[in-house]
mmCIF file of C-alpha atoms and ligand atoms in Angstrom:
data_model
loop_
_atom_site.group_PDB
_atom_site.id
_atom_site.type_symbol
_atom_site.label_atom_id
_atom_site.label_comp_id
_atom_site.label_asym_id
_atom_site.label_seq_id
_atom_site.Cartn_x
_atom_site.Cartn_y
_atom_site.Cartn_z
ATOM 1 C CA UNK A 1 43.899 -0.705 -6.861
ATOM 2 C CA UNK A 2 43.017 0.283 -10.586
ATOM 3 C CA UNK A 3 44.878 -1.830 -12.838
ATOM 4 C CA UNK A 4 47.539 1.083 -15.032
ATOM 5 C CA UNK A 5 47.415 1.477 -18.674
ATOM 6 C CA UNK A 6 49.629 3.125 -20.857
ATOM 7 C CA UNK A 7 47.938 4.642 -24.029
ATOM 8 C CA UNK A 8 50.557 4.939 -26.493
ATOM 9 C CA UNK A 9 49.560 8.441 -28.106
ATOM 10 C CA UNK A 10 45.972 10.537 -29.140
ATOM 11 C CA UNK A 11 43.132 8.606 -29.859
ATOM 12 C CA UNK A 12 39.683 9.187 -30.101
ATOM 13 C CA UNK A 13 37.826 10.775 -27.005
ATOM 14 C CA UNK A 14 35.201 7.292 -26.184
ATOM 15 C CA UNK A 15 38.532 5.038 -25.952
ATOM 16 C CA UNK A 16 39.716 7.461 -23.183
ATOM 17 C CA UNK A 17 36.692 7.586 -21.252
ATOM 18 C CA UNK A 18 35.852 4.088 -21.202
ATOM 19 C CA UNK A 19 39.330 3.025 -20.293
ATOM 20 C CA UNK A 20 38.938 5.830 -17.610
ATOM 21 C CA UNK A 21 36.100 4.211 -16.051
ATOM 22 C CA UNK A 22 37.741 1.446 -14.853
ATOM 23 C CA UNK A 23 41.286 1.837 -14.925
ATOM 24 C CA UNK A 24 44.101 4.484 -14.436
ATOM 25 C CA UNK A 25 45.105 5.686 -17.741
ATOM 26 C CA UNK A 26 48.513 6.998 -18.400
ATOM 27 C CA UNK A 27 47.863 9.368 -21.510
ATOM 28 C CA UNK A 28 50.561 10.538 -23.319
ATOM 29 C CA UNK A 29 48.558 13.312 -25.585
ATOM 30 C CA UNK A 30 50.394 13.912 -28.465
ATOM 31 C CA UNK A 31 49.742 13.327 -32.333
ATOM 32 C CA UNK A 32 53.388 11.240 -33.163
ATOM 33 C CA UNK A 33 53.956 8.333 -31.655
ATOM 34 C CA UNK A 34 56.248 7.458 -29.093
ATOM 35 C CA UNK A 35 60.008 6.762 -29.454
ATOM 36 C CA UNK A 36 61.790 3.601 -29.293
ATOM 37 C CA UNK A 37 62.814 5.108 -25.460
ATOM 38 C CA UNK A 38 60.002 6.539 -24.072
ATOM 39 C CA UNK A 39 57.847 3.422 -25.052
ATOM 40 C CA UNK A 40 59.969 1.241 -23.093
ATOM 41 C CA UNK A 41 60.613 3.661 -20.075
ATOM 42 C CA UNK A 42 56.551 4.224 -19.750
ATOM 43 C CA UNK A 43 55.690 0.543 -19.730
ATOM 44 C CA UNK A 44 57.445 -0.517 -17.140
ATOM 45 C CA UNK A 45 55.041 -1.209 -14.337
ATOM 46 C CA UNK A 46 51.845 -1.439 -16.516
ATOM 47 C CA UNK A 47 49.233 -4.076 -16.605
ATOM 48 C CA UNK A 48 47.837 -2.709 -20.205
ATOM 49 C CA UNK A 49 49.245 -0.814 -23.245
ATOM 50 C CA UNK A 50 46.733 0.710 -25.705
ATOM 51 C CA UNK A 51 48.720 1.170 -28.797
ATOM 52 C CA UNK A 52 48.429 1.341 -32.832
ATOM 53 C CA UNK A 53 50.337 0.325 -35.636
ATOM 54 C CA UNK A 54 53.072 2.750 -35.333
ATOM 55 C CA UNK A 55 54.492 1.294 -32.236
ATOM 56 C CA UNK A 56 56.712 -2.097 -32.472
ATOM 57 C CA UNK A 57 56.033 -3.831 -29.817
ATOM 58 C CA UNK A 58 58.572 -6.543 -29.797
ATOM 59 C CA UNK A 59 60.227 -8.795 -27.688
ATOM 60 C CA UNK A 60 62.234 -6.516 -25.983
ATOM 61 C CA UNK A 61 59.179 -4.355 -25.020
ATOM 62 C CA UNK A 62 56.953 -7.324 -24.232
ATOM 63 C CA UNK A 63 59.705 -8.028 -21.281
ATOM 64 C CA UNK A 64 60.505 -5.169 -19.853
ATOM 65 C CA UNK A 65 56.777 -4.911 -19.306
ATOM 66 C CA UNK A 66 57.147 -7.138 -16.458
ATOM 67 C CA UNK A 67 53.138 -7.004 -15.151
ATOM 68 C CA UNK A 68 52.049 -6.880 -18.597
ATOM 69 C CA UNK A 69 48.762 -8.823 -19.574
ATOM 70 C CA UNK A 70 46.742 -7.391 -22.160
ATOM 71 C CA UNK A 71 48.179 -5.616 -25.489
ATOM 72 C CA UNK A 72 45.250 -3.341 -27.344
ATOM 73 C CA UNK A 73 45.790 -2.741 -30.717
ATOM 74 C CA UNK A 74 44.139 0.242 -32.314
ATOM 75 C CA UNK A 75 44.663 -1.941 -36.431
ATOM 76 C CA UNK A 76 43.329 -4.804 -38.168
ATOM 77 C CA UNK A 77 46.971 -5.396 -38.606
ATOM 78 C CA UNK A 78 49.215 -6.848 -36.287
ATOM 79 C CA UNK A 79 52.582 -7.060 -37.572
ATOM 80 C CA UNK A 80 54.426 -5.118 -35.421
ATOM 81 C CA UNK A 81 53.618 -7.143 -32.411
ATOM 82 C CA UNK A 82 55.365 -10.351 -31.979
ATOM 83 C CA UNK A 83 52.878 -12.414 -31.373
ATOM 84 C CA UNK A 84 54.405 -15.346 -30.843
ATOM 85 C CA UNK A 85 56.506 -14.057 -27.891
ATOM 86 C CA UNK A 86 53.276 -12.843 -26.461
ATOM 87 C CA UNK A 87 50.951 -15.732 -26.266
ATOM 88 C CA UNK A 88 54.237 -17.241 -24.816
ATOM 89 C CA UNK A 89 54.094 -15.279 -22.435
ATOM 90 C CA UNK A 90 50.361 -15.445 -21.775
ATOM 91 C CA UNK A 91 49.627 -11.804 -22.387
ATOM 92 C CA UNK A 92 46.481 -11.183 -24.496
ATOM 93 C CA UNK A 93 46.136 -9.074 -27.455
ATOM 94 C CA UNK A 94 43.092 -7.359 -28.721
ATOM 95 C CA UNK A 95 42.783 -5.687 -32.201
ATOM 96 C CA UNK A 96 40.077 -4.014 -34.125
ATOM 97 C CA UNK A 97 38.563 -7.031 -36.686
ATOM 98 C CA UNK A 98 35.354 -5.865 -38.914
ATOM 99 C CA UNK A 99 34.811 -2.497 -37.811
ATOM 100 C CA UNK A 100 36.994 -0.995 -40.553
ATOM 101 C CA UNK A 101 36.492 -3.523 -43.507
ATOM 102 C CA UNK A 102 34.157 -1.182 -45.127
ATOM 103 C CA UNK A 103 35.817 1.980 -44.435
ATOM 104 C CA UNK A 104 39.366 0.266 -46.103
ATOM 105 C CA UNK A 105 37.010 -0.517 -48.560
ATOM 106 C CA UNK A 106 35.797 2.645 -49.809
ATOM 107 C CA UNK A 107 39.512 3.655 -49.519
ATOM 108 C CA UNK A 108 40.590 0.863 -51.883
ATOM 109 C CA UNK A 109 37.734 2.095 -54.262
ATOM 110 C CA UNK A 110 38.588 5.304 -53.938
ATOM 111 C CA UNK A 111 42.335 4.925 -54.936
ATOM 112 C CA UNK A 112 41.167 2.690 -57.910
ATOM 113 C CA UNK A 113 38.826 5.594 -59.700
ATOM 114 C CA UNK A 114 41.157 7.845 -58.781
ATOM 115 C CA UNK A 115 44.321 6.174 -60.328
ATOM 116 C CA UNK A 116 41.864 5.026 -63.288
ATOM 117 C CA UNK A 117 40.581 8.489 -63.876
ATOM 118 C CA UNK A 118 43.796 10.622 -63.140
ATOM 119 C CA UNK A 119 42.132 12.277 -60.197
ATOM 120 C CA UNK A 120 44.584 13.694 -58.509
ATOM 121 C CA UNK A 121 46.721 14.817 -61.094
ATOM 122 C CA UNK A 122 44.057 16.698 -62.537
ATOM 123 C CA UNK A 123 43.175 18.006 -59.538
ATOM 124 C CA UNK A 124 46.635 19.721 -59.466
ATOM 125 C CA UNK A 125 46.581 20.579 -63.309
ATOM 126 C CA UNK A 126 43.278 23.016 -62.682
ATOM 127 C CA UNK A 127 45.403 24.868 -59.201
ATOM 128 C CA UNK A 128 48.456 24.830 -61.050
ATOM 129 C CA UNK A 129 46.444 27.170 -63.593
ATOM 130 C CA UNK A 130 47.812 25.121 -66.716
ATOM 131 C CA UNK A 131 43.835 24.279 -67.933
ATOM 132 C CA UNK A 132 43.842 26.666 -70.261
ATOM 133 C CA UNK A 133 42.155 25.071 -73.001
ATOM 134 C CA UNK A 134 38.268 24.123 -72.247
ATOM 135 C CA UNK A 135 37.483 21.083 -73.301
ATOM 136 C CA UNK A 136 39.733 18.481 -75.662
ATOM 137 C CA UNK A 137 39.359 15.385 -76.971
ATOM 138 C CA UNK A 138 42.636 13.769 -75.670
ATOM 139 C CA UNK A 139 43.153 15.502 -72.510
ATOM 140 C CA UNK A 140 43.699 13.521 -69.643
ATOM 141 C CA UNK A 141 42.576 10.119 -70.539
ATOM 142 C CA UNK A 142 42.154 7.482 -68.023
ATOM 143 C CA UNK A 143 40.663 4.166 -67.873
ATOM 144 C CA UNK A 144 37.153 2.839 -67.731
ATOM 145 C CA UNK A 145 36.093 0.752 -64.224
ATOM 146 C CA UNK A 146 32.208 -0.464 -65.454
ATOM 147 C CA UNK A 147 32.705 -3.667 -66.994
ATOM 148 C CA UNK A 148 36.307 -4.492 -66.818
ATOM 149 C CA UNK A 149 38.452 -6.849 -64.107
ATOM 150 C CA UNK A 150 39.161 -6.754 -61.123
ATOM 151 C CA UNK A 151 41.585 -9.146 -59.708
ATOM 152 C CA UNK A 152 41.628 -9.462 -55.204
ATOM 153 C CA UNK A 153 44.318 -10.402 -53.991
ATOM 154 C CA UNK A 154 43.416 -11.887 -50.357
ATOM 155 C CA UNK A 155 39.874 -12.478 -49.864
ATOM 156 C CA UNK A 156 39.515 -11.763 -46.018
ATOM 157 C CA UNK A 157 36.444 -9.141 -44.988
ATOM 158 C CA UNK A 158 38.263 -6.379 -46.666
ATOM 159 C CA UNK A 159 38.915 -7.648 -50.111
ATOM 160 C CA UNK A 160 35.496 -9.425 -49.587
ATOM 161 C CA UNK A 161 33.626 -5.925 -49.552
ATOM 162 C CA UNK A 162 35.738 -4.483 -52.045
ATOM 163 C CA UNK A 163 34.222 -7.352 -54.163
ATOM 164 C CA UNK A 164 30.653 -6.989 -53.150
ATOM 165 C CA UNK A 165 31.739 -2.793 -54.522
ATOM 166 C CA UNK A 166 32.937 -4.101 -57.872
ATOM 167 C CA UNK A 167 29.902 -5.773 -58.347
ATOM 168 C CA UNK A 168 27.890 -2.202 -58.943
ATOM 169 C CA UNK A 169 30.605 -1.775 -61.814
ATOM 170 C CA UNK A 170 29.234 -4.688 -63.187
ATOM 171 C CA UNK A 171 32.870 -6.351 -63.067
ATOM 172 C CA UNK A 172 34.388 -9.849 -63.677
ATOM 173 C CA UNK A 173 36.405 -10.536 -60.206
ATOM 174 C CA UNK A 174 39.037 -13.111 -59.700
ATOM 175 C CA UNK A 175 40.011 -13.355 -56.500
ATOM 176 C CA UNK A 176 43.865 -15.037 -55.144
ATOM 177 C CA UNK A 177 44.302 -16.465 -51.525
ATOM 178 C CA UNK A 178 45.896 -19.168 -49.579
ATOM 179 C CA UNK A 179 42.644 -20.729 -49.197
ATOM 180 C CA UNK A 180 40.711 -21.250 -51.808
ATOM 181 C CA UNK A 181 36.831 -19.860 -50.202
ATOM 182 C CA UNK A 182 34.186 -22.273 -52.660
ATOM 183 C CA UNK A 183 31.708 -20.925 -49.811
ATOM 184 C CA UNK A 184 31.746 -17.413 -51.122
ATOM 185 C CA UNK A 185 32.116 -17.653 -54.976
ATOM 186 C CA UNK A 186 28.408 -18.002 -55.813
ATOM 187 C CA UNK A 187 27.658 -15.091 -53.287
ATOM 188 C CA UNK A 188 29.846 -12.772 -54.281
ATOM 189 C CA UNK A 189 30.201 -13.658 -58.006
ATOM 190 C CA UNK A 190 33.525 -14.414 -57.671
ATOM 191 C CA UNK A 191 36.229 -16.973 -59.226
ATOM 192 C CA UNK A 192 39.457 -17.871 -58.055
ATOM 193 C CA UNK A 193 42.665 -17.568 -60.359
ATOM 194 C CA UNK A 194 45.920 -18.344 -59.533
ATOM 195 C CA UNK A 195 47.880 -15.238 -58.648
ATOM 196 C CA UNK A 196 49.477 -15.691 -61.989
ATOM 197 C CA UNK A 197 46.502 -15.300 -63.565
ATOM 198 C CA UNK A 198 44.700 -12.986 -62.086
ATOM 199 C CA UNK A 199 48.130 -10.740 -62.748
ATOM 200 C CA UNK A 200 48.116 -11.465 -66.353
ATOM 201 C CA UNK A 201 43.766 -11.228 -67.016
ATOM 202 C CA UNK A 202 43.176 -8.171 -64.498
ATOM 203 C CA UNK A 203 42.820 -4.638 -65.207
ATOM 204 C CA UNK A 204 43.155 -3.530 -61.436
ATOM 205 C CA UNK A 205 44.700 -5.169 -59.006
ATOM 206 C CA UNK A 206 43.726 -4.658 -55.233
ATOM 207 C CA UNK A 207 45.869 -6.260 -52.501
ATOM 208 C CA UNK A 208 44.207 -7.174 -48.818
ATOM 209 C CA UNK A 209 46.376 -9.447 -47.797
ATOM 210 C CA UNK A 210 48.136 -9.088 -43.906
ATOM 211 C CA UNK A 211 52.023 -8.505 -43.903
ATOM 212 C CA UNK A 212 53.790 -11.916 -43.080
ATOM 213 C CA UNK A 213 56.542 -13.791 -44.402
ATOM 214 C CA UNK A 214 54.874 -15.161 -47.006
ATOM 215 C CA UNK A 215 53.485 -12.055 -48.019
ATOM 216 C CA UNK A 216 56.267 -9.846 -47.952
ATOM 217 C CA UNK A 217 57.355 -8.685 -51.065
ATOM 218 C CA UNK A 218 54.453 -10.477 -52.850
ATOM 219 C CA UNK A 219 54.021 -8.278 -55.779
ATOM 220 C CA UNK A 220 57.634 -7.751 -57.565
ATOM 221 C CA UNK A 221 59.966 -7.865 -60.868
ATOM 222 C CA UNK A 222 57.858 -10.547 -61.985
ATOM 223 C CA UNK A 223 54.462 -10.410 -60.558
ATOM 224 C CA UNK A 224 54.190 -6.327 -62.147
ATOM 225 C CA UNK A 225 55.834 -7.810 -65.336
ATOM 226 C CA UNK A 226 52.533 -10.332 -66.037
ATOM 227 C CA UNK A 227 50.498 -7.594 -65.656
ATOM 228 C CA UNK A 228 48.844 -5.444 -68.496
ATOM 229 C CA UNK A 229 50.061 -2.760 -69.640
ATOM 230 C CA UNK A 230 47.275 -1.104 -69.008
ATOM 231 C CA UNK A 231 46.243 -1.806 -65.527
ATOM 232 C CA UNK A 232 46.114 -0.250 -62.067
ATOM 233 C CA UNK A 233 47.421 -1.515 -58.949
ATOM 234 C CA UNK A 234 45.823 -0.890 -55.737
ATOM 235 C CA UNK A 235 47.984 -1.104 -52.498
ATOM 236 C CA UNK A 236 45.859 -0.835 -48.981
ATOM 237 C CA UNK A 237 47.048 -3.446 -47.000
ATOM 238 C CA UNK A 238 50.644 -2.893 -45.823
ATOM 239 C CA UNK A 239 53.522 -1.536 -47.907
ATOM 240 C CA UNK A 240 56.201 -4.216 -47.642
ATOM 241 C CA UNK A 241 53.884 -6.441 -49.567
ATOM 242 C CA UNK A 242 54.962 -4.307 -52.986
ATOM 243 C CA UNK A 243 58.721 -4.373 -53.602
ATOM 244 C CA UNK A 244 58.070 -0.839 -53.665
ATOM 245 C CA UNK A 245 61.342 -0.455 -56.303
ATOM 246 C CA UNK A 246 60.178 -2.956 -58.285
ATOM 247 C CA UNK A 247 56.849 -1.109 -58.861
ATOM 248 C CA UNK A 248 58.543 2.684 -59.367
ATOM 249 C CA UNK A 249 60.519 1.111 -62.195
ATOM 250 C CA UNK A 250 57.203 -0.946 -63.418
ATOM 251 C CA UNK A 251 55.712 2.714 -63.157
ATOM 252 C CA UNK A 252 58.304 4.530 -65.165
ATOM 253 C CA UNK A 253 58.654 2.220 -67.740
ATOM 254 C CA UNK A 254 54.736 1.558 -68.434
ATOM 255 C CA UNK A 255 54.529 -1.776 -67.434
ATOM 256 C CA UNK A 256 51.629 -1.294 -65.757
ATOM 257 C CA UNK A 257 49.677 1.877 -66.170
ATOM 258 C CA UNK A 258 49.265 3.098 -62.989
ATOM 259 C CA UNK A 259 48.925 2.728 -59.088
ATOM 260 C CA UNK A 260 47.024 3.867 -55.828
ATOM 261 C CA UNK A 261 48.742 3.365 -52.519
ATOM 262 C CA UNK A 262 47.404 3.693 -49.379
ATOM 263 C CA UNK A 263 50.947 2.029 -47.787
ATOM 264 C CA UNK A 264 54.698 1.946 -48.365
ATOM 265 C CA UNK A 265 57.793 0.306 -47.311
ATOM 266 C CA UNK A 266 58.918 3.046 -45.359
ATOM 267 C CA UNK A 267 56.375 5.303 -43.122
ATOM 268 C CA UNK A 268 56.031 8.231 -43.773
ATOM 269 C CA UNK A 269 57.528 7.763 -47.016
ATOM 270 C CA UNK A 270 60.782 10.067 -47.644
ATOM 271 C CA UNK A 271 60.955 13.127 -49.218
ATOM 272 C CA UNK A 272 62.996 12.086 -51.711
ATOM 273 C CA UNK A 273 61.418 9.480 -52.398
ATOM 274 C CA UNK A 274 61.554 8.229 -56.379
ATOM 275 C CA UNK A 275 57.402 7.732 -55.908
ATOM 276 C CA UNK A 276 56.984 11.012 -55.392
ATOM 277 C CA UNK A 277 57.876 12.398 -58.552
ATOM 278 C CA UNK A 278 55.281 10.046 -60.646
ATOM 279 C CA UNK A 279 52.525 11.089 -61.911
ATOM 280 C CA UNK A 280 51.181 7.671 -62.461
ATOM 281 C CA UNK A 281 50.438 7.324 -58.800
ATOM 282 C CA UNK A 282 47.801 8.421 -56.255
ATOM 283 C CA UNK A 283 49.197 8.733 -52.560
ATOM 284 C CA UNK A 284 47.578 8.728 -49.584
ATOM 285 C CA UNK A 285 49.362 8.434 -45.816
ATOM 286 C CA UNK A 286 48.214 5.180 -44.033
ATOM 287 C CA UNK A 287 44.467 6.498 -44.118
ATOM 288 C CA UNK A 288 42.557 3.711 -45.342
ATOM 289 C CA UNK A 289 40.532 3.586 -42.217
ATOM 290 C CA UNK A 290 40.314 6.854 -41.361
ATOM 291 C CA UNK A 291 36.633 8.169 -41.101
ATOM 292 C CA UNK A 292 35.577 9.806 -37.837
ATOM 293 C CA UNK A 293 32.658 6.816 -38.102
ATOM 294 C CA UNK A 294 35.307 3.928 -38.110
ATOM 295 C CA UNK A 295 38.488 5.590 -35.807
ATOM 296 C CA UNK A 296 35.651 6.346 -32.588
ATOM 297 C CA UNK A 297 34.639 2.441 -33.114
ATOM 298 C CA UNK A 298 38.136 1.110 -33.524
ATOM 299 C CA UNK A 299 38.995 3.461 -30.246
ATOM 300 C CA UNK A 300 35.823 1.549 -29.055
ATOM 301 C CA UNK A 301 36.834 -1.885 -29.430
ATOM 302 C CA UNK A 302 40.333 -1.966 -28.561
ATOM 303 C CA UNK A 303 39.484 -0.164 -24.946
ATOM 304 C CA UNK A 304 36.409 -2.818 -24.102
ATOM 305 C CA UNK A 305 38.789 -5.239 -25.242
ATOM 306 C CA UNK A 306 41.460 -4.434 -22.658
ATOM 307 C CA UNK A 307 39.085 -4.006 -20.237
ATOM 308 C CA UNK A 308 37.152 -7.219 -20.629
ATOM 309 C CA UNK A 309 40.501 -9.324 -20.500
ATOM 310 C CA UNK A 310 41.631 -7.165 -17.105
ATOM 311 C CA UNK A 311 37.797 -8.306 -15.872
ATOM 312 C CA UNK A 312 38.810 -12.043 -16.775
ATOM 313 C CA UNK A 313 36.120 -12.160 -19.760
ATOM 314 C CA UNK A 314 37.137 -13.478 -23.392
ATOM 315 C CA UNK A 315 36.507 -10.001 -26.027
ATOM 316 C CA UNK A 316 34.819 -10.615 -28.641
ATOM 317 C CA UNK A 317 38.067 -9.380 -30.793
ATOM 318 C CA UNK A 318 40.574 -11.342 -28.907
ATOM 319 C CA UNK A 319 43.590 -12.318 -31.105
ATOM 320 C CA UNK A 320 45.640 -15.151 -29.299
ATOM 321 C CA UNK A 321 42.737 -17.496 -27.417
ATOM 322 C CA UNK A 322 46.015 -19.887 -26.797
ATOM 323 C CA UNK A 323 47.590 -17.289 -24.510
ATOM 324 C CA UNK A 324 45.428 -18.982 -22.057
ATOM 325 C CA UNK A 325 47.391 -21.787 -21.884
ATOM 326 C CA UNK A 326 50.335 -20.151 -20.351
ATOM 327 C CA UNK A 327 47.436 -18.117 -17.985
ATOM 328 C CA UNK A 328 43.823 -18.663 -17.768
ATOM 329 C CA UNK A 329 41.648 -15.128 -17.565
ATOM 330 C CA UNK A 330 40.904 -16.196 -14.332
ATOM 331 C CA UNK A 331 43.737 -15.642 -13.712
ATOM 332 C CA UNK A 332 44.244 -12.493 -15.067
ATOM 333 C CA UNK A 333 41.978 -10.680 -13.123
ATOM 334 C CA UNK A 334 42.450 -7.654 -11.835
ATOM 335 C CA UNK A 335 39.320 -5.956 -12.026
HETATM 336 C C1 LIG B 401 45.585 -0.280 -40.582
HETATM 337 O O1 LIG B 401 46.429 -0.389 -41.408
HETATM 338 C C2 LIG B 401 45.252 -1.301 -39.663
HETATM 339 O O2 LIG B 401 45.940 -2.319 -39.585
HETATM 340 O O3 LIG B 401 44.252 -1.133 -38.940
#
């Protein structure tokens, strides 16, 4: 018998079709993903879920999925899986490591030039049909990039090639992590700073850092208070790391100059929200990844990764090697 997986919601065609070639998919083809109910109702009696970021897959879920041994993860990020409970439980989980780092990249970049040079709200200002004077000295001013700061905040493969970026602008780079990485400094032309620091001397900011206790709410009152005046904060990571009031009040009362975010608090972020009415602020929805290029590979990855654990083999972008001390691969085995 094929072993079942449940794939959460649409994904990209070559997921699909290698899942399909060894396994009996259960597709549920729609855009959202699914609710709270039907997640738990469809998982039931499956030996795989393919799933993204949208779906929590928490202890609850993780048990009622009583044949459950391999979780794929279409995200770098994996903070709405408890992890924990899973490797417990010996049930692998595969995610999608390196193949976006230089697509979030680009995004990161492309959220700092915009926020520096008032893309966006330019953009609007020429629709809106309010350009009505050619050129003029002081309209629209931004901020330069080439030459200034930029301080990275987490230095994993993301914030690593947003570096490697800055160094075209010909820009000073601090970098802030939990580990200080002496290995890449020289390479990438970097220097560390204390996160105090690199707030106060920076003129962006760009945070790749995962969502975890210790991250959460990172960047608040006090952090956006060091900052200059004039600088830019870049937010592609996830949106709890930003006390997301904190920064509409830093944003409204020009203690910082401006920000890009790729990620809130809430998802999708509510109408009402106070964010929304800034000008200060480019906003895009959760697409830092999101190239045709990068979604196919991620799609990729996180089927030959379910596949390879059903076949017993380690993936290359296995998460949790220690679930393997609750149950071997061997073990696991179905294929
Ligand atoms: C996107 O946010 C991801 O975690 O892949």
């Amino acid at each position: 018998m094929k072993p079942k997986v449940y794939v959460t919601r649409r994904i990209p065609e070559t997921g699909l079709r290698i899942l399909g070639e060894y396994c009996e998919v259960v597709y549920r083809d729609e855009f959202a993903p699914p609710t709270r109910d039907e997640l738990l109702d469809a998982i039931e009696n499956v030996d795989a879920i393919y799933c993204t970021l949208s779906e929590v897959i928490d202890k609850e879920v993780i048990n009622r999925a009583g044949r459950l041994r391999v979780i794929g993860t279409m995200s770098v990020g994996v903070d709405h899986i408890d992890v924990e409970h899973a490797t417990r439980k010996g049930i692998y989980i595969v995610y999608t490591p390196g193949v976006l780092t230089e697509t979030v990249a680009d995004h990161a970049w492309a959220l700092l030039l915009a926020a520096a040079r008032r893309i966006a709200e330019a953009d609007s200002y020429v629709r809106r049909g309010d350009w009505r004077i050619a050129w003029a000295p002081t309209m629209m001013l931004g901020y330069d990039v080439y030459g200034k700061t930029l301080g990275i905040i987490g230095l994993g493969r993301i914030g690593q090639a947003v570096a490697r970026r800055a160094k075209g602008f010909d820009m000073k780079i601090f970098y802030y992590d939990i580990v200080r990485r002496r290995d890449l400094e020289e390479e990438l032309g970097i220097e560390y700073a204390p996160l105090e620091k690199l707030l106060m001397d920076s003129d962006y900011v760009s945070i790749h850092v995962p969502l975890t206790p210790e991250t959460r709410k990172l960047i608040g009152d006090r952090e956006l208070k060091l900052m200059k005046r004039t600088a830019i904060l870049v937010n592609t990571s996830r949106g709890p790391v930003i006390d997301q009031k904190a920064l509409v009040k830093a944003l409204k009362e020009g203690w910082i100059a401006g920000a890009g975010l790729d990620v809130f608090e809430k998802e999708p972020i509510d109408p009402d929200d106070p964010l929304l009415k800034l000008e200060n602020v480019v906003l895009t929805p959760h697409i830092g990844s999101a190239s045709h290029e990068t979604r196919n590979k991620m799609a990729e990855l996180t089927a030959v990764g379910i596949i390879k654990v059903l076949k017993g083999e380690k993936p290359e972008n296995l998460l949790n090697p220690e679930a393997a001390n609750i149950r071997p691969l061997s073990e696991v085995k179905v294929l």
